Short mmCIF file of C-alpha atoms in Angstrom, two decimals:
data_model
loop_
_atom_site.label_atom_id
_atom_site.label_comp_id
_atom_site.label_asym_id
_atom_site.label_seq_id
_atom_site.Cartn_x
_atom_site.Cartn_y
_atom_site.Cartn_z
CA MET A 1 57.18 -41.66 -28.48
CA ILE A 2 54.35 -42.89 -26.25
CA HIS A 3 50.91 -42.97 -27.88
CA ARG A 4 48.02 -42.46 -25.51
CA PRO A 5 44.82 -44.48 -26.21
CA ALA A 6 42.28 -42.38 -27.99
CA GLY A 7 39.59 -43.85 -25.74
CA ARG A 8 41.00 -42.14 -22.65
CA ARG A 9 41.22 -38.73 -24.36
CA SER A 10 37.54 -39.21 -25.38
CA GLN A 11 36.60 -40.05 -21.85
CA ARG A 12 38.40 -37.04 -20.43
CA GLY A 13 36.59 -34.83 -22.91
CA ILE A 14 33.24 -36.16 -21.98
CA ALA A 15 34.10 -35.77 -18.20
CA LEU A 16 35.16 -32.14 -18.87
CA ILE A 17 31.90 -31.37 -20.74
CA ALA A 18 29.87 -32.99 -17.89
CA VAL A 19 31.65 -30.86 -15.37
CA LEU A 20 31.05 -27.69 -17.39
CA TRP A 21 27.41 -28.53 -17.78
CA GLY A 22 27.17 -29.32 -13.98
CA VAL A 23 28.79 -25.88 -13.12
CA ALA A 24 26.41 -24.13 -15.60
CA LEU A 25 23.44 -25.90 -14.09
CA LEU A 26 24.44 -24.89 -10.54
CA SER A 27 24.93 -21.27 -11.68
CA VAL A 28 21.43 -21.27 -13.19
CA LEU A 29 19.95 -22.73 -9.98
CA ALA A 30 22.00 -20.35 -7.81
CA THR A 31 20.78 -17.37 -9.81
CA ALA A 32 17.11 -18.53 -9.66
CA PHE A 33 17.48 -19.13 -5.90
CA ILE A 34 18.91 -15.54 -5.44
CA ALA A 35 16.11 -14.08 -7.64
CA ASP A 36 13.51 -15.95 -5.80
CA THR A 37 14.94 -14.89 -2.48
CA ARG A 38 14.91 -11.22 -3.64
CA THR A 39 11.36 -11.57 -4.81
CA GLN A 40 10.17 -13.03 -1.47
CA SER A 41 12.04 -10.32 0.40
CA THR A 42 10.41 -7.70 -1.72
CA LEU A 43 6.95 -9.22 -1.19
CA THR A 44 7.56 -9.46 2.46
CA ARG A 45 8.66 -5.82 2.68
CA ASN A 46 5.62 -4.68 0.58
CA LEU A 47 3.19 -6.61 2.82
CA ALA A 48 4.86 -5.08 5.94
CA GLU A 49 4.54 -1.53 4.39
CA ASN A 50 0.97 -2.11 3.38
CA ALA A 51 0.22 -3.32 6.97
CA LYS A 52 1.73 -0.11 8.38
CA ALA A 53 -0.32 1.94 5.79
CA GLU A 54 -3.45 0.16 6.88
CA ALA A 55 -2.90 0.96 10.56
CA LEU A 56 -2.21 4.59 9.60
CA ALA A 57 -5.39 4.84 7.62
CA ASP A 58 -7.36 3.45 10.44
CA ALA A 59 -5.80 5.87 12.79
CA GLY A 60 -6.84 8.61 10.44
CA VAL A 61 -10.41 7.50 10.76
CA TYR A 62 -10.44 7.61 14.33
CA ARG A 63 -8.71 10.98 14.47
CA ALA A 64 -11.53 12.26 12.26
CA ILE A 65 -14.20 10.85 14.47
CA ASP A 66 -12.64 12.65 17.54
CA ARG A 67 -12.45 15.92 15.60
CA LEU A 68 -16.03 15.66 14.19
CA LEU A 69 -17.60 14.95 17.54
CA THR A 70 -15.60 17.46 19.63
CA PHE A 71 -17.36 20.36 21.42
CA ASP A 72 -14.43 22.53 20.74
CA LEU A 73 -15.41 24.56 17.71
CA ALA A 74 -11.91 25.86 17.17
CA ALA A 75 -10.52 22.30 16.92
CA ALA A 76 -13.61 20.77 15.03
CA TRP A 77 -13.21 19.50 11.56
CA ARG A 78 -15.38 20.48 8.69
CA ALA A 79 -17.55 17.70 7.14
CA ASP A 80 -17.72 19.13 3.62
CA GLY A 81 -14.86 17.22 2.00
CA THR A 82 -12.14 19.54 3.27
CA VAL A 83 -8.76 17.55 3.22
CA TYR A 84 -6.98 17.26 6.53
CA ARG A 85 -3.22 16.16 6.09
CA LEU A 86 -1.53 14.39 8.98
CA GLN A 87 1.95 13.20 9.78
CA LEU A 88 1.58 9.97 11.75
CA GLY A 89 4.44 7.66 12.57
CA GLU A 90 6.37 6.79 9.46
CA GLY A 91 3.87 8.06 6.97
CA THR A 92 1.33 10.68 5.98
CA VAL A 93 -2.37 10.44 5.97
CA ALA A 94 -4.98 12.56 3.92
CA VAL A 95 -8.50 12.53 5.64
CA THR A 96 -11.78 13.81 4.44
CA ALA A 97 -15.15 13.72 6.11
CA VAL A 98 -18.52 14.25 4.24
CA ASP A 99 -21.71 14.80 6.09
CA GLU A 100 -24.32 12.12 4.95
CA SER A 101 -27.08 14.69 5.27
CA GLY A 102 -25.48 16.57 2.41
CA LYS A 103 -26.14 13.61 0.23
CA ILE A 104 -29.33 12.37 -1.45
CA ASP A 105 -31.07 9.68 0.65
CA LEU A 106 -32.19 6.85 -1.57
CA ASN A 107 -34.95 5.97 0.82
CA ARG A 108 -36.19 9.47 1.79
CA SER A 109 -35.29 12.18 -0.74
CA PRO A 110 -37.96 13.35 -3.20
CA ASP A 111 -37.99 11.87 -6.65
CA GLN A 112 -37.41 15.32 -8.26
CA VAL A 113 -33.93 15.58 -6.52
CA LEU A 114 -32.85 12.06 -7.46
CA ALA A 115 -34.06 12.64 -11.03
CA GLY A 116 -32.14 15.91 -11.23
CA LEU A 117 -28.92 14.08 -10.18
CA PHE A 118 -29.52 11.52 -12.98
CA ARG A 119 -30.14 14.21 -15.52
CA ASN A 120 -27.12 16.12 -14.59
CA HIS A 121 -25.02 12.99 -15.11
CA GLY A 122 -26.15 12.13 -18.62
CA LEU A 123 -29.82 10.78 -18.54
CA ASP A 124 -32.54 12.62 -20.62
CA ASP A 125 -35.71 13.52 -18.71
CA GLY A 126 -37.62 10.40 -19.82
CA SER A 127 -34.81 8.06 -18.94
CA ALA A 128 -34.49 9.76 -15.48
CA LYS A 129 -38.12 9.34 -14.77
CA ALA A 130 -38.20 5.80 -15.86
CA LEU A 131 -35.19 4.91 -13.64
CA ILE A 132 -37.00 6.58 -10.72
CA ASP A 133 -40.00 4.34 -11.39
CA ALA A 134 -37.76 1.27 -11.34
CA ILE A 135 -36.10 2.34 -8.10
CA ARG A 136 -39.33 3.00 -6.26
CA ASP A 137 -40.87 -0.39 -7.52
CA PHE A 138 -37.73 -2.05 -6.22
CA THR A 139 -38.31 -0.97 -2.64
CA ASP A 140 -42.10 -0.59 -2.34
CA ARG A 141 -43.94 -3.50 -0.91
CA ASP A 142 -46.79 -3.76 -3.33
CA GLY A 143 -46.71 -5.60 -6.53
CA GLU A 144 -48.19 -2.80 -8.67
CA ARG A 145 -45.85 -1.71 -11.49
CA ARG A 146 -45.33 2.02 -12.04
CA PRO A 147 -45.66 3.31 -15.67
CA ALA A 148 -41.90 2.67 -16.51
CA GLY A 149 -41.00 0.59 -13.50
CA ALA A 150 -40.30 -3.13 -12.86
CA GLU A 151 -41.83 -5.70 -10.45
CA ASP A 152 -40.89 -9.37 -9.87
CA ASP A 153 -42.10 -10.60 -13.29
CA ASP A 154 -39.88 -8.15 -15.06
CA TYR A 155 -36.88 -9.37 -12.92
CA HIS A 156 -37.67 -12.93 -13.74
CA ALA A 157 -37.95 -12.24 -17.41
CA ALA A 158 -34.56 -10.56 -17.35
CA GLY A 159 -32.94 -13.55 -15.73
CA ARG A 160 -32.96 -12.15 -12.22
CA PRO A 161 -34.75 -14.78 -10.13
CA TRP A 162 -34.53 -12.78 -6.90
CA GLY A 163 -37.07 -10.06 -8.14
CA ALA A 164 -37.63 -6.73 -6.45
CA LYS A 165 -36.30 -6.23 -2.88
CA ASP A 166 -39.69 -4.86 -1.55
CA ALA A 167 -37.87 -3.22 1.29
CA PRO A 168 -35.75 0.03 1.85
CA PHE A 169 -32.13 0.18 0.64
CA GLU A 170 -29.67 -0.91 3.23
CA SER A 171 -26.74 0.32 1.15
CA VAL A 172 -26.00 2.40 -1.85
CA ALA A 173 -24.49 -0.58 -3.63
CA GLU A 174 -27.87 -2.21 -3.72
CA LEU A 175 -28.93 0.39 -6.42
CA GLN A 176 -26.86 -1.76 -8.82
CA GLN A 177 -29.55 -4.60 -8.41
CA VAL A 178 -32.29 -2.28 -9.82
CA LEU A 179 -33.40 -3.39 -13.22
CA GLY A 180 -32.37 -0.77 -15.81
CA MET A 181 -29.72 0.95 -13.54
CA PRO A 182 -26.84 1.73 -15.96
CA GLY A 183 -23.46 0.70 -14.53
CA ALA A 184 -21.72 3.72 -15.79
CA LEU A 185 -24.19 6.01 -14.32
CA TYR A 186 -23.98 4.30 -10.91
CA GLU A 187 -20.29 4.85 -10.88
CA ARG A 188 -20.67 8.54 -11.43
CA VAL A 189 -23.47 9.16 -8.89
CA ALA A 190 -22.90 6.70 -6.13
CA ARG A 191 -20.73 9.16 -3.99
CA TYR A 192 -23.69 11.54 -3.90
CA LEU A 193 -26.05 9.01 -2.50
CA THR A 194 -26.68 7.55 0.98
CA VAL A 195 -28.94 5.55 3.11
CA HIS A 196 -27.73 7.05 6.27
CA ALA A 197 -28.96 10.72 6.09
CA ALA A 198 -32.27 9.90 8.05
CA ARG A 199 -33.84 12.94 6.52
CA ALA A 200 -35.58 13.83 3.19
CA GLN A 201 -34.06 17.26 2.73
CA VAL A 202 -30.51 17.78 1.76
CA ASN A 203 -28.34 19.82 4.16
CA PRO A 204 -27.18 22.79 2.03
CA ALA A 205 -24.36 23.64 4.58
CA THR A 206 -22.37 20.47 3.61
CA ALA A 207 -23.73 19.24 0.33
CA PRO A 208 -21.30 19.06 -2.59
CA ARG A 209 -21.87 21.07 -5.73
CA ALA A 210 -23.30 18.17 -7.70
CA VAL A 211 -25.97 17.51 -5.06
CA LEU A 212 -27.02 21.17 -4.83
CA LEU A 213 -27.39 21.44 -8.56
CA ALA A 214 -29.84 18.47 -8.45
CA ILE A 215 -32.25 20.44 -6.27
CA PRO A 216 -35.13 21.89 -8.31
CA GLY A 217 -35.21 25.74 -8.28
CA LEU A 218 -31.53 26.19 -7.20
CA ALA A 219 -29.70 27.91 -9.98
CA GLU A 220 -25.97 27.43 -10.74
CA ASP A 221 -25.03 30.97 -9.60
CA GLN A 222 -26.81 30.48 -6.34
CA VAL A 223 -24.91 27.22 -5.79
CA ASP A 224 -21.63 28.87 -6.48
CA ALA A 225 -22.45 31.64 -4.04
CA LEU A 226 -23.46 29.16 -1.31
CA LEU A 227 -20.16 27.29 -1.81
CA ALA A 228 -18.05 30.42 -1.78
CA ARG A 229 -19.47 31.43 1.64
CA ARG A 230 -18.09 28.21 3.02
CA ASN A 231 -14.62 29.44 2.36
CA VAL A 232 -15.02 32.78 4.00
CA PRO A 233 -12.27 33.04 6.79
CA GLY A 234 -13.72 32.20 10.14
CA GLN A 235 -16.76 30.53 8.67
CA GLN A 236 -17.12 27.25 10.37
CA VAL A 237 -19.28 24.59 8.59
CA ARG A 238 -20.78 22.45 11.28
CA SER A 239 -22.74 19.32 10.38
CA ILE A 240 -26.13 18.79 11.76
CA GLY A 241 -26.30 15.35 10.21
CA ALA A 242 -26.58 11.97 12.02
CA ALA A 243 -23.69 10.32 10.12
CA PHE A 244 -20.55 10.96 8.17
CA THR A 245 -18.46 9.17 5.53
CA ILE A 246 -14.83 9.37 6.48
CA ARG A 247 -12.09 8.49 3.85
CA SER A 248 -8.48 8.16 5.02
CA GLU A 249 -5.79 7.62 2.56
CA ALA A 250 -2.36 6.65 3.99
CA GLY A 251 1.19 6.20 2.55
CA THR A 252 4.34 5.11 4.24
CA GLN A 253 7.97 6.21 3.48
CA GLY A 254 8.62 2.76 2.18
CA GLY A 255 5.83 2.88 -0.38
CA GLY A 256 2.93 1.28 1.43
CA VAL A 257 -0.58 2.53 0.41
CA PHE A 258 -3.93 2.02 2.02
CA VAL A 259 -7.32 3.70 1.68
CA ARG A 260 -9.98 3.17 4.44
CA GLU A 261 -13.55 4.43 4.13
CA ALA A 262 -16.03 4.26 7.00
CA VAL A 263 -19.59 5.49 7.66
CA VAL A 264 -19.88 6.59 11.20
CA GLN A 265 -23.16 7.38 12.90
CA ARG A 266 -23.61 9.71 15.89
CA GLY A 267 -24.41 7.91 19.02
CA ALA A 268 -27.55 8.67 21.29
CA ASP A 269 -25.48 9.46 24.38
CA ARG A 270 -21.92 9.89 25.80
CA ARG A 271 -21.68 6.29 26.62
CA THR A 272 -21.98 5.38 23.03
CA PRO A 273 -20.85 8.51 21.15
CA TYR A 274 -20.66 6.87 17.81
CA ARG A 275 -21.41 3.69 15.86
CA ILE A 276 -19.53 2.41 12.78
CA ARG A 277 -22.15 1.51 10.14
CA GLU A 278 -19.79 0.60 7.31
CA TRP A 279 -16.07 -0.25 7.28
CA ARG A 280 -14.41 -1.01 3.97
CA ARG A 281 -11.16 -0.91 2.05
CA VAL A 282 -11.10 1.22 -1.08
CA TRP A 283 -9.01 -0.23 -3.88
CA ASP A 284 -7.19 1.83 -6.66
CA SER A 285 -10.07 1.73 -9.17
CA ASP A 286 -12.53 2.98 -6.59
CA ALA A 287 -10.16 5.60 -5.40
CA ALA A 288 -9.59 6.85 -8.97
CA ALA A 289 -13.23 7.04 -9.57
CA ALA A 290 -13.92 8.99 -6.36
CA SER A 291 -11.22 11.55 -7.18
CA ASP A 292 -12.74 12.33 -10.60
CA GLY A 293 -15.03 15.38 -10.87
CA ASP A 294 -16.72 17.25 -8.03
#
């Protein structure tokens, strides 16, 4: 009988274990590589689909501009929030247009209308009046504080070194800079406000229900009757406003999603039929907020 040295058997065992560990390590690395490759592939595919959705959403905006400015009444789109659904390329687009003259202009509308909007969205009468004072002090050029308003000293005391703007609002978002403006209230009312109406009075032909209810002396049954007349067959709601907010929500067959919002102003002549005043992407949280309520 031949006896093999114990040392050789031990060395072979160690070698076998090393090989097994090596194979296991390679398997882990291969699995990780495959997973990473799949992740990268998914990310690339998602980016491509979202890029397609962005292009479709932008196309929806330009389709809306064409339909809003057309002289063909039969082909014209309504600017009262009516949803127009389009099949474009490899996706679908839902487009709405809202006449800015149907909103409350922060720089021009009477205080009573703005206060009515605030009251209808949760503020009591005193708080609404106080907020109006703060808003007007924010934009007026003098340093005289209204009864419940706020001037530069109040902003400085509140840790806001920039003070009041002392100039008209250039965007609705600037309302958030007003001292005493509740964030939750802003989220509820921002879509009913504008700086592009270029008029003090609200256009009742295109104003949403929440804006009409803010007008003093206009009862709820009168508002409902006015809104009902818009849906009478053959009734064409044409905007007389100078600007529109267009919202275009696009989705592709591959799952891409993109929401574009633009504020478009009518041009002065045919050489410049329109101007784009605002151009922004709307994210999921903003889209959800805009879809809640009227």
